[in-house]
């Protein structure tokens, strides 16, 4: 790894730009078709790999060099994750693509499925080859039915073209891919809940260890990655890990899609070179809407801490850059709030979300998220006291770090960061029972 | 072995154990709700969180395996703070109704809250309200109290073999439920009452009848199957209020069947015989014990009656204790009678001494099981439970039977054929074994022959070894045993079937239909408990003097000249030889009801009146001491000689809730039967 | 169960190993729901039988995933997202307008039996906020009061 780090040292932070890797075909006509993908060199990488029977270890090394980190939120280095899959295991193994994006403000995987499904399929094919898995599933968020249907079409197209199924490119390599349509449960984005869901159960996370790499679907070794992660792979193989790394900064290789929503002029997906200054991206998105002033930003989705305007202004958008200001990249779901935003109202809605979506198996999350929501509601209704603010913080802290999955932590994050930065708004509400802003 | 530190003390422990197991083995207390050593690990209650050095977050002790050099703190500030907060979370939605809760005084939540909770709750909002569900006649719900530990769900799925309960809904709204309007039907469902750490699932029959501290706990042994589960009867004012399992890893582990748990409800049934009764015309009238015995002396004393050999006939139940059977045997010898019958459902057996031939807990050490002709679920549910456990661990369980029973377990192979075809089946299996069959198997015979090895246990049900056809294929099974060193065991059903086989030549178990001078029907109702009840009826019609000794009146009592009240199991003392030939002695849990007397005492006094020699026993234990049981194990099926080969076989479907007198009188157990019949 | 639905379910079942039919339970329930508009108890029992599962396990699934409806929802179920990104773009106004126009609250069915309004969590399409879906399948984005009125008119 050190070697890899050294290579990044001289990367420039400035002059980052929009650069499409995962969304390469989005601007093209018939973006989702096999033809379009082939026109930009699609499926050439898997062809090359299969024809030359490239060494999986070398491919993993290339991915390690690229600095690609999981785009699902946790940012775990993908190359390392893939090396966890037991190569010599001689039973069935699975690879799973996590397109369940349910984190509020996240809508990037939808664009990939919609506009560049074949790059995702190729990415999964490469993953399957490297990890020697022969069956894969793509778990697609329940609320986006049309995208599910169109992905099924893409699979069908690939299958017909001999890119999925048996003996791909005459290499003897088999890989079958299926789409799985979720049905409304944010928790199924958590990888072990997703696995339970694929097994036809409630989506309740499993206690880890064992990790999916040893005990996944039906108890078989399983690798789970985010859509954007898989979709980055073909480009990395084509251009080399170094080239990918060069689009980012140290510790944050490559490009990353930021889904920008909320109070901006042009909400949408922006694939940026990691390390881009926040202001630049905000400009790309047309700035704060209606000419208003920026109040605060949730940089990576509600499970990443909220940051007030003046703190995020100087920050760069990469794993270290956001860590430095006490937040993180998460899934890149950037929520912009202008100066008319009431923080109590916003937090109330977010805590309702976590309360609604808690799977209910572990005590602190099941009981705590409801309690938190009720306290905030009490504040909102002007029926709270100042002690309640401390209670709120305390309860959140007692959920965090004590649950089976990270939803508990996520639920605590907005509470703690909102109160940390906007305590006065909560106090005014307590005192006057109304908003500080209007 | 690895070394670790727990609360500063260095200890050596087995690898692959969890923190909670280590703590339990070393007497270190870690509170828990969802964890149960016999169930899969859910790690959902978070009560067992402990601080471990070098881990930023506290770890659940129930789900974390120990590693070399680990340092665990079960009493540190962080651990305590976790415990307190989880306790607080659990209590925010738990009603504070301990004073009216049946679980009060034996509630894990109550105890844990005292020990680990904080006295004041900071929760001001309203508590969650959950509607109660009707889960049938045994289990009562108070779901506001549920803490979603999922023990009951996991129990029914993993041990009961069928998911009958679920947590429906999600998040805070998740609630325990059976499927719409369904009740729980597992034959071991009552265990969820014990498993529930709070008062959300309680015993319906026991409801509100006593507080824990008012009851005296008495140990006893189950009388309803040959396993002989260890039980604890809770007694108040001379009545059994409820029955709970007593943990015993060798036999019942920590479970009992519903039959064991709820049979006590029959003790005070209205059909209970209160005093001795004598026949007067078409009815019976009470008489004193004294006059009853005088009558017996008159009718049965050999000196006053001219008895020929085999002039007195005995029908007794396979629940008879060793002591009762011993006295009966002496009495029969005194009358020079060979006419004595102990079988319950299926008539005589063709194996000389059927028993498990190994220990119950050792069943699980085998790699594969072949279950031959048993109605296990209705006969020995806790042995079936062990097979389920084996199946969960990936072992191969196979069934050969003539009726397709749903055992609610994952079978490897299943063959359902008429018994008359078993011979051919075993011949084929033997053929494949002899040719060292290894190829891809297509037919069941091929597949079965592949599974058989010296790690295989063949379990033979009573239904099969009571069938004359058995004599035809048993020699082939012996050949298979020779070839493979497979082991075998039998599954006798009655509480003392094994003991009775040892005391008597059980297989001779046959009575002739002829004119007897006297008959004794003891602790059974022929309508249910005798394979060929017509024989009994014919004999009654012809026999001169008929005695019934039983706690309850039978369906038909018109032939009995004298009826004597004996006691139910809970009022009785004695011993059973269980399925693994273990002598299990039990004493009275309550004093006999009304004027009833334990059977051994009735026989003893009877013996005295009719001058049976050597009948001077003061205490039951004196008889026990005389019995000297030997435990045999057999390498081969040892069959009876063929004298019974023309016996007419009467196949009976076993019904777990109709297995014996007491069970048939238990209201709750009968309600389940009705529920099932309605469907 | 209707033949046509069986065929659809079989297609889903085929995605999994032969002894893992249960994996298709969510899809099967969705297919049943789409047919009737909601999931009746019979639907749930039918799926249980068809996939060889305990009924309660199917019920667990049907009550866990938000998009299943165990009660009738009228002809058109309008699920509107009120989560943060939509909220910031005034989803609440759309909600108010819908409630007023249809004279119903969340989880109620309009008098004519046509519409049911559901509050939904983030649909993963915040680019088009505020937005709603009709009967779990068709999404309408960038809503404003005028667009909503047109939509209600179009849904016959
Ligand atoms: C509550 C919760 C929700 C999650 N939702 C998603 C999701 O929608 N999509 C996703 O890719 N990862 C999600 N994750 C992260 C996954 O568990 C997992 O880490 C990820 O799919 C791994 O892929 P990656 O390494 O490519 O990021 C979620 C995690 C938690 C705790
Ligand atoms: S943290 Fe919440 S969502 Fe995650 S397992 Fe626990 S209860 Fe379920
Ligand atoms: S006992 Fe460990 S989490 Fe419940």
Tab-separated table of N, CA and C in Angstrom, chain C residues 26-155:
chain	number	residue	atom	x	y	z
C	26	UNK	N	-40.414	-11.870	-2.507
C	26	UNK	CA	-40.732	-10.444	-2.650
C	26	UNK	C	-41.312	-10.193	-4.039
C	27	UNK	N	-40.660	-10.776	-5.029
C	27	UNK	CA	-41.141	-10.621	-6.395
C	27	UNK	C	-42.548	-11.200	-6.533
C	28	UNK	N	-42.767	-12.363	-5.949
C	28	UNK	CA	-44.075	-13.014	-6.067
C	28	UNK	C	-45.156	-12.152	-5.423
C	29	UNK	N	-44.860	-11.614	-4.254
C	29	UNK	CA	-45.845	-10.758	-3.586
C	29	UNK	C	-46.104	-9.501	-4.415
C	30	UNK	N	-45.040	-8.962	-5.000
C	30	UNK	CA	-45.205	-7.768	-5.819
C	30	UNK	C	-46.096	-8.060	-7.029
C	31	UNK	N	-45.899	-9.222	-7.599
C	31	UNK	CA	-46.718	-9.617	-8.759
C	31	UNK	C	-48.182	-9.760	-8.356
C	32	UNK	N	-48.400	-10.409	-7.221
C	32	UNK	CA	-49.768	-10.560	-6.735
C	32	UNK	C	-50.385	-9.191	-6.444
C	33	UNK	N	-49.587	-8.351	-5.815
C	33	UNK	CA	-50.106	-7.032	-5.442
C	33	UNK	C	-50.448	-6.217	-6.679
C	34	UNK	N	-49.602	-6.321	-7.672
C	34	UNK	CA	-49.862	-5.528	-8.861
C	34	UNK	C	-51.155	-5.979	-9.539
C	35	UNK	N	-51.444	-7.240	-9.406
C	35	UNK	CA	-52.653	-7.773	-10.019
C	35	UNK	C	-53.917	-7.270	-9.325
C	36	UNK	N	-53.938	-7.346	-8.007
C	36	UNK	CA	-55.151	-6.983	-7.265
C	36	UNK	C	-55.161	-5.511	-6.860
C	37	UNK	N	-53.974	-4.923	-6.787
C	37	UNK	CA	-53.879	-3.563	-6.274
C	37	UNK	C	-53.406	-3.552	-4.835
C	38	UNK	N	-53.655	-4.657	-4.144
C	38	UNK	CA	-53.186	-4.807	-2.765
C	38	UNK	C	-53.058	-6.291	-2.475
C	39	UNK	N	-52.552	-6.623	-1.289
C	39	UNK	CA	-52.343	-8.026	-0.954
C	39	UNK	C	-53.402	-8.513	0.014
C	40	UNK	N	-54.217	-9.439	-0.429
C	40	UNK	CA	-55.208	-9.991	0.490
C	40	UNK	C	-54.566	-11.151	1.242
C	41	UNK	N	-55.267	-11.626	2.261
C	41	UNK	CA	-54.748	-12.756	3.019
C	41	UNK	C	-54.608	-13.984	2.123
C	42	UNK	N	-55.551	-14.127	1.206
C	42	UNK	CA	-55.465	-15.258	0.285
C	42	UNK	C	-54.217	-15.177	-0.590
C	43	UNK	N	-53.908	-13.958	-1.030
C	43	UNK	CA	-52.701	-13.787	-1.844
C	43	UNK	C	-51.479	-14.285	-1.081
C	44	UNK	N	-51.418	-13.889	0.183
C	44	UNK	CA	-50.258	-14.266	0.996
C	44	UNK	C	-50.211	-15.779	1.173
C	45	UNK	N	-51.361	-16.370	1.461
C	45	UNK	CA	-51.392	-17.827	1.624
C	45	UNK	C	-51.026	-18.522	0.314
C	46	UNK	N	-51.523	-17.983	-0.796
C	46	UNK	CA	-51.214	-18.590	-2.087
C	46	UNK	C	-49.719	-18.579	-2.369
C	47	UNK	N	-49.110	-17.442	-2.081
C	47	UNK	CA	-47.661	-17.342	-2.303
C	47	UNK	C	-46.934	-18.343	-1.407
C	48	UNK	N	-47.401	-18.472	-0.164
C	48	UNK	CA	-46.770	-19.415	0.757
C	48	UNK	C	-46.812	-20.827	0.188
C	49	UNK	N	-47.973	-21.206	-0.296
C	49	UNK	CA	-48.112	-22.553	-0.845
C	49	UNK	C	-47.238	-22.702	-2.091
C	50	UNK	N	-47.295	-21.685	-2.939
C	50	UNK	CA	-46.581	-21.793	-4.212
C	50	UNK	C	-45.075	-21.872	-4.013
C	51	UNK	N	-44.581	-21.153	-3.018
C	51	UNK	CA	-43.127	-21.153	-2.795
C	51	UNK	C	-42.725	-22.083	-1.659
C	52	UNK	N	-43.718	-22.817	-1.122
C	52	UNK	CA	-43.399	-23.810	-0.113
C	52	UNK	C	-42.751	-23.174	1.124
C	53	UNK	N	-43.407	-22.143	1.603
C	53	UNK	CA	-42.893	-21.440	2.786
C	53	UNK	C	-43.956	-21.447	3.882
C	54	UNK	N	-43.557	-21.314	5.152
C	54	UNK	CA	-44.571	-21.123	6.193
C	54	UNK	C	-45.285	-19.796	5.938
C	55	UNK	N	-46.595	-19.790	6.123
C	55	UNK	CA	-47.361	-18.567	5.852
C	55	UNK	C	-46.841	-17.377	6.655
C	56	UNK	N	-46.481	-17.651	7.888
C	56	UNK	CA	-46.047	-16.536	8.737
C	56	UNK	C	-44.767	-15.908	8.195
C	57	UNK	N	-43.932	-16.714	7.563
C	57	UNK	CA	-42.693	-16.160	6.997
C	57	UNK	C	-43.015	-15.237	5.829
C	58	UNK	N	-44.061	-15.566	5.083
C	58	UNK	CA	-44.476	-14.691	3.982
C	58	UNK	C	-45.076	-13.404	4.552
C	59	UNK	N	-45.857	-13.568	5.608
C	59	UNK	CA	-46.456	-12.386	6.236
C	59	UNK	C	-45.377	-11.464	6.789
C	60	UNK	N	-44.343	-12.050	7.352
C	60	UNK	CA	-43.230	-11.236	7.858
C	60	UNK	C	-42.676	-10.352	6.747
C	61	UNK	N	-42.475	-10.965	5.594
C	61	UNK	CA	-41.918	-10.222	4.460
C	61	UNK	C	-42.905	-9.158	3.995
C	62	UNK	N	-44.175	-9.553	3.893
C	62	UNK	CA	-45.183	-8.624	3.377
C	62	UNK	C	-45.355	-7.409	4.284
C	63	UNK	N	-45.068	-7.579	5.577
C	63	UNK	CA	-45.237	-6.454	6.487
C	63	UNK	C	-43.935	-5.697	6.727
C	64	UNK	N	-42.854	-6.220	6.206
C	64	UNK	CA	-41.557	-5.563	6.422
C	64	UNK	C	-41.275	-4.514	5.353
C	65	UNK	N	-41.613	-4.852	4.123
C	65	UNK	CA	-41.282	-3.957	3.014
C	65	UNK	C	-42.427	-2.969	2.798
C	66	UNK	N	-42.044	-1.685	2.789
C	66	UNK	CA	-43.007	-0.587	2.750
C	66	UNK	C	-43.984	-0.574	1.595
C	67	UNK	N	-43.540	-1.078	0.458
C	67	UNK	CA	-44.370	-0.880	-0.732
C	67	UNK	C	-45.518	-1.885	-0.834
C	68	UNK	N	-45.548	-2.822	0.092
C	68	UNK	CA	-46.689	-3.745	0.105
C	68	UNK	C	-47.855	-3.106	0.849
C	69	UNK	N	-49.028	-3.351	0.338
C	69	UNK	CA	-50.234	-2.834	0.985
C	69	UNK	C	-51.121	-3.999	1.369
C	70	UNK	N	-51.376	-4.124	2.642
C	70	UNK	CA	-52.222	-5.223	3.088
C	70	UNK	C	-53.681	-4.818	3.231
C	71	UNK	N	-53.934	-3.603	2.796
C	71	UNK	CA	-55.322	-3.140	2.746
C	71	UNK	C	-55.540	-2.504	1.378
C	72	UNK	N	-56.802	-2.431	0.916
C	72	UNK	CA	-57.060	-1.825	-0.388
C	72	UNK	C	-56.549	-0.384	-0.441
C	73	UNK	N	-56.130	0.039	-1.618
C	73	UNK	CA	-55.571	1.386	-1.755
C	73	UNK	C	-56.241	2.188	-2.878
C	74	UNK	N	-57.424	1.769	-3.258
C	74	UNK	CA	-58.074	2.499	-4.342
C	74	UNK	C	-57.439	2.156	-5.674
C	75	UNK	N	-57.900	2.848	-6.709
C	75	UNK	CA	-57.392	2.502	-8.035
C	75	UNK	C	-55.954	2.986	-8.224
C	76	UNK	N	-55.696	4.189	-7.718
C	76	UNK	CA	-54.341	4.738	-7.859
C	76	UNK	C	-53.745	5.033	-6.496
C	77	UNK	N	-52.646	4.398	-6.243
C	77	UNK	CA	-51.932	4.730	-5.005
C	77	UNK	C	-50.874	5.767	-5.345
C	78	UNK	N	-51.021	6.954	-4.773
C	78	UNK	CA	-50.025	7.994	-5.006
C	78	UNK	C	-49.068	8.008	-3.817
C	79	UNK	N	-47.819	7.624	-4.047
C	79	UNK	CA	-46.847	7.669	-2.956
C	79	UNK	C	-45.950	8.868	-3.180
C	80	UNK	N	-46.016	9.773	-2.239
C	80	UNK	CA	-45.239	10.993	-2.425
C	80	UNK	C	-44.098	11.055	-1.425
C	81	UNK	N	-42.933	11.387	-1.937
C	81	UNK	CA	-41.762	11.462	-1.070
C	81	UNK	C	-41.776	12.773	-0.314
C	82	UNK	N	-41.562	12.673	1.006
C	82	UNK	CA	-41.499	13.891	1.806
C	82	UNK	C	-40.141	14.006	2.486
C	83	UNK	N	-39.222	13.144	2.070
C	83	UNK	CA	-37.905	13.164	2.715
C	83	UNK	C	-37.120	14.414	2.327
C	84	UNK	N	-35.965	14.558	2.949
C	84	UNK	CA	-35.272	15.848	2.996
C	84	UNK	C	-35.148	16.567	1.651
C	85	UNK	N	-34.688	15.855	0.611
C	85	UNK	CA	-34.438	16.551	-0.655
C	85	UNK	C	-35.732	17.046	-1.274
C	86	UNK	N	-36.779	16.267	-1.122
C	86	UNK	CA	-38.076	16.705	-1.631
C	86	UNK	C	-38.650	17.794	-0.740
C	87	UNK	N	-38.455	17.613	0.560
C	87	UNK	CA	-38.959	18.603	1.508
C	87	UNK	C	-38.350	19.964	1.218
C	88	UNK	N	-37.042	19.989	0.959
C	88	UNK	CA	-36.367	21.253	0.689
C	88	UNK	C	-36.921	21.909	-0.567
C	89	UNK	N	-37.484	21.090	-1.433
C	89	UNK	CA	-38.077	21.664	-2.649
C	89	UNK	C	-39.605	21.655	-2.561
C	90	UNK	N	-40.073	21.871	-1.362
C	90	UNK	CA	-41.489	22.152	-1.106
C	90	UNK	C	-42.456	21.009	-1.409
C	91	UNK	N	-42.047	19.808	-1.123
C	91	UNK	CA	-42.966	18.682	-1.276
C	91	UNK	C	-44.200	18.881	-0.401
C	92	UNK	N	-44.013	19.544	0.730
C	92	UNK	CA	-45.134	19.730	1.648
C	92	UNK	C	-46.292	20.477	0.990
C	93	UNK	N	-45.946	21.420	0.125
C	93	UNK	CA	-47.016	22.148	-0.583
C	93	UNK	C	-47.800	21.217	-1.498
C	94	UNK	N	-47.056	20.318	-2.148
C	94	UNK	CA	-47.733	19.360	-3.033
C	94	UNK	C	-48.635	18.456	-2.188
C	95	UNK	N	-48.121	18.028	-1.059
C	95	UNK	CA	-48.908	17.171	-0.173
C	95	UNK	C	-50.187	17.888	0.245
C	96	UNK	N	-50.023	19.108	0.702
C	96	UNK	CA	-51.201	19.876	1.132
C	96	UNK	C	-52.215	19.987	-0.008
C	97	UNK	N	-51.704	20.291	-1.170
C	97	UNK	CA	-52.582	20.449	-2.325
C	97	UNK	C	-53.334	19.137	-2.628
C	98	UNK	N	-52.604	18.048	-2.603
C	98	UNK	CA	-53.229	16.741	-2.861
C	98	UNK	C	-54.291	16.441	-1.818
C	99	UNK	N	-53.922	16.669	-0.574
C	99	UNK	CA	-54.867	16.374	0.507
C	99	UNK	C	-56.146	17.186	0.340
C	100	UNK	N	-55.950	18.447	-0.001
C	100	UNK	CA	-57.091	19.335	-0.143
C	100	UNK	C	-57.954	18.914	-1.340
C	101	UNK	N	-57.287	18.704	-2.461
C	101	UNK	CA	-58.029	18.369	-3.678
C	101	UNK	C	-58.770	17.044	-3.528
C	102	UNK	N	-58.091	16.061	-2.963
C	102	UNK	CA	-58.703	14.732	-2.880
C	102	UNK	C	-59.551	14.585	-1.616
C	103	UNK	N	-59.476	15.570	-0.761
C	103	UNK	CA	-60.180	15.539	0.525
C	103	UNK	C	-59.840	14.284	1.333
C	104	UNK	N	-58.582	13.953	1.347
C	104	UNK	CA	-58.146	12.804	2.164
C	104	UNK	C	-56.848	13.144	2.877
C	105	UNK	N	-56.570	12.366	3.897
C	105	UNK	CA	-55.290	12.465	4.581
C	105	UNK	C	-54.426	11.299	4.096
C	106	UNK	N	-53.193	11.248	4.575
C	106	UNK	CA	-52.353	10.097	4.240
C	106	UNK	C	-53.066	8.796	4.638
C	107	UNK	N	-52.850	7.767	3.850
C	107	UNK	CA	-53.392	6.429	4.104
C	107	UNK	C	-54.913	6.353	4.010
C	108	UNK	N	-55.525	7.362	3.407
C	108	UNK	CA	-56.975	7.293	3.214
C	108	UNK	C	-57.279	7.169	1.719
C	109	UNK	N	-58.493	6.706	1.438
C	109	UNK	CA	-58.905	6.556	0.048
C	109	UNK	C	-59.967	7.603	-0.254
C	110	UNK	N	-59.875	8.232	-1.420
C	110	UNK	CA	-60.838	9.277	-1.765
C	110	UNK	C	-62.233	8.666	-1.898
C	111	UNK	N	-63.239	9.503	-1.754
C	111	UNK	CA	-64.619	9.019	-1.735
C	111	UNK	C	-64.965	8.177	-2.953
C	112	UNK	N	-64.480	8.614	-4.116
C	112	UNK	CA	-64.795	7.879	-5.341
C	112	UNK	C	-63.977	6.583	-5.464
C	113	UNK	N	-63.176	6.279	-4.441
C	113	UNK	CA	-62.414	5.034	-4.464
C	113	UNK	C	-61.225	5.056	-5.413
C	114	UNK	N	-60.927	6.229	-5.952
C	114	UNK	CA	-59.891	6.266	-6.978
C	114	UNK	C	-58.486	6.434	-6.421
C	115	UNK	N	-58.358	7.329	-5.451
C	115	UNK	CA	-57.002	7.674	-5.022
C	115	UNK	C	-56.727	7.341	-3.559
C	116	UNK	N	-55.485	6.942	-3.333
C	116	UNK	CA	-55.025	6.779	-1.961
C	116	UNK	C	-53.685	7.485	-1.879
C	117	UNK	N	-53.482	8.203	-0.789
C	117	UNK	CA	-52.269	8.989	-0.648
C	117	UNK	C	-51.356	8.340	0.400
C	118	UNK	N	-50.101	8.117	0.011
C	118	UNK	CA	-49.158	7.525	0.966
C	118	UNK	C	-47.939	8.424	1.093
C	119	UNK	N	-47.431	8.514	2.300
C	119	UNK	CA	-46.187	9.239	2.501
C	119	UNK	C	-45.048	8.268	2.274
C	120	UNK	N	-44.060	8.706	1.533
C	120	UNK	CA	-43.010	7.759	1.192
C	120	UNK	C	-41.646	8.290	1.617
C	121	UNK	N	-40.728	7.357	1.804
C	121	UNK	CA	-39.346	7.746	2.076
C	121	UNK	C	-38.630	7.958	0.748
C	122	UNK	N	-37.370	8.344	0.821
C	122	UNK	CA	-36.606	8.735	-0.366
C	122	UNK	C	-36.665	7.663	-1.458
C	123	UNK	N	-37.005	8.111	-2.659
C	123	UNK	CA	-37.164	7.168	-3.761
C	123	UNK	C	-35.910	7.061	-4.614
C	124	UNK	N	-34.869	7.730	-4.218
C	124	UNK	CA	-33.618	7.609	-4.962
C	124	UNK	C	-33.677	8.307	-6.305
C	125	UNK	N	-34.398	9.420	-6.371
C	125	UNK	CA	-34.515	10.141	-7.636
C	125	UNK	C	-34.602	11.635	-7.365
C	126	UNK	N	-33.914	12.097	-6.320
C	126	UNK	CA	-34.092	13.455	-5.793
C	126	UNK	C	-33.783	14.545	-6.809
C	127	UNK	N	-33.124	14.184	-7.871
C	127	UNK	CA	-32.871	15.120	-8.949
C	127	UNK	C	-34.200	15.730	-9.413
C	128	UNK	N	-35.227	14.920	-9.388
C	128	UNK	CA	-36.528	15.366	-9.897
C	128	UNK	C	-37.470	15.832	-8.800
C	129	UNK	N	-36.935	16.141	-7.622
C	129	UNK	CA	-37.778	16.519	-6.492
C	129	UNK	C	-38.571	17.788	-6.784
C	130	UNK	N	-39.792	17.908	-6.268
C	130	UNK	CA	-40.558	16.860	-5.577
C	130	UNK	C	-41.176	15.869	-6.563
C	131	UNK	N	-41.433	14.679	-6.058
C	131	UNK	CA	-41.900	13.645	-6.969
C	131	UNK	C	-42.832	12.653	-6.283
C	132	UNK	N	-43.533	11.898	-7.097
C	132	UNK	CA	-44.395	10.841	-6.548
C	132	UNK	C	-44.439	9.673	-7.518
C	133	UNK	N	-44.887	8.528	-7.021
C	133	UNK	CA	-45.102	7.396	-7.915
C	133	UNK	C	-46.566	6.997	-7.860
C	134	UNK	N	-47.008	6.417	-8.968
C	134	UNK	CA	-48.370	5.901	-9.041
C	134	UNK	C	-48.290	4.381	-9.082
C	135	UNK	N	-48.994	3.768	-8.168
C	135	UNK	CA	-49.020	2.299	-8.078
C	135	UNK	C	-47.631	1.654	-8.134
C	136	UNK	N	-46.696	2.269	-7.453
C	136	UNK	CA	-45.340	1.734	-7.293
C	136	UNK	C	-44.522	1.683	-8.581
C	137	UNK	N	-45.091	2.072	-9.711
C	137	UNK	CA	-44.347	1.838	-10.937
C	137	UNK	C	-44.018	3.090	-11.733
C	138	UNK	N	-44.974	3.966	-11.845
C	138	UNK	CA	-44.719	5.117	-12.704
C	138	UNK	C	-44.359	6.319	-11.856
C	139	UNK	N	-43.234	6.949	-12.189
C	139	UNK	CA	-42.782	8.084	-11.400
C	139	UNK	C	-43.054	9.411	-12.108
C	140	UNK	N	-43.527	10.389	-11.349
C	140	UNK	CA	-43.724	11.743	-11.883
C	140	UNK	C	-42.833	12.701	-11.113
C	141	UNK	N	-41.957	13.415	-11.846
C	141	UNK	CA	-40.956	14.240	-11.179
C	141	UNK	C	-41.214	15.725	-11.383
C	142	UNK	N	-40.377	16.547	-10.741
C	142	UNK	CA	-40.444	18.012	-10.848
C	142	UNK	C	-41.878	18.508	-10.700
C	143	UNK	N	-42.542	18.073	-9.664
C	143	UNK	CA	-43.957	18.408	-9.521
C	143	UNK	C	-44.173	19.856	-9.101
C	144	UNK	N	-45.249	20.420	-9.603
C	144	UNK	CA	-45.784	21.635	-9.006
C	144	UNK	C	-47.307	21.483	-9.013
C	145	UNK	N	-47.980	22.452	-8.457
C	145	UNK	CA	-49.419	22.330	-8.283
C	145	UNK	C	-50.114	22.068	-9.620
C	146	UNK	N	-49.666	22.766	-10.665
C	146	UNK	CA	-50.301	22.617	-11.963
C	146	UNK	C	-50.146	21.202	-12.504
C	147	UNK	N	-48.910	20.689	-12.377
C	147	UNK	CA	-48.641	19.338	-12.876
C	147	UNK	C	-49.476	18.302	-12.130
C	148	UNK	N	-49.625	18.533	-10.835
C	148	UNK	CA	-50.404	17.589	-10.037
C	148	UNK	C	-51.855	17.581	-10.508
C	149	UNK	N	-52.400	18.779	-10.738
C	149	UNK	CA	-53.783	18.846	-11.203
C	149	UNK	C	-53.953	18.097	-12.518
C	150	UNK	N	-53.000	18.287	-13.419
C	150	UNK	CA	-53.062	17.619	-14.710
C	150	UNK	C	-53.020	16.097	-14.517
C	151	UNK	N	-52.109	15.671	-13.631
C	151	UNK	CA	-51.959	14.236	-13.364
C	151	UNK	C	-53.271	13.637	-12.871
C	152	UNK	N	-53.892	14.320	-11.910
C	152	UNK	CA	-55.148	13.799	-11.365
C	152	UNK	C	-56.209	13.703	-12.462
C	153	UNK	N	-56.165	14.645	-13.387
C	153	UNK	CA	-57.116	14.627	-14.489
C	153	UNK	C	-56.827	13.432	-15.408
C	154	UNK	N	-55.528	13.210	-15.654
C	154	UNK	CA	-55.141	12.141	-16.586
C	154	UNK	C	-55.448	10.744	-16.041
C	155	UNK	N	-55.378	10.615	-14.726
C	155	UNK	CA	-55.609	9.285	-14.142
C	155	UNK	C	-57.116	9.048	-14.099
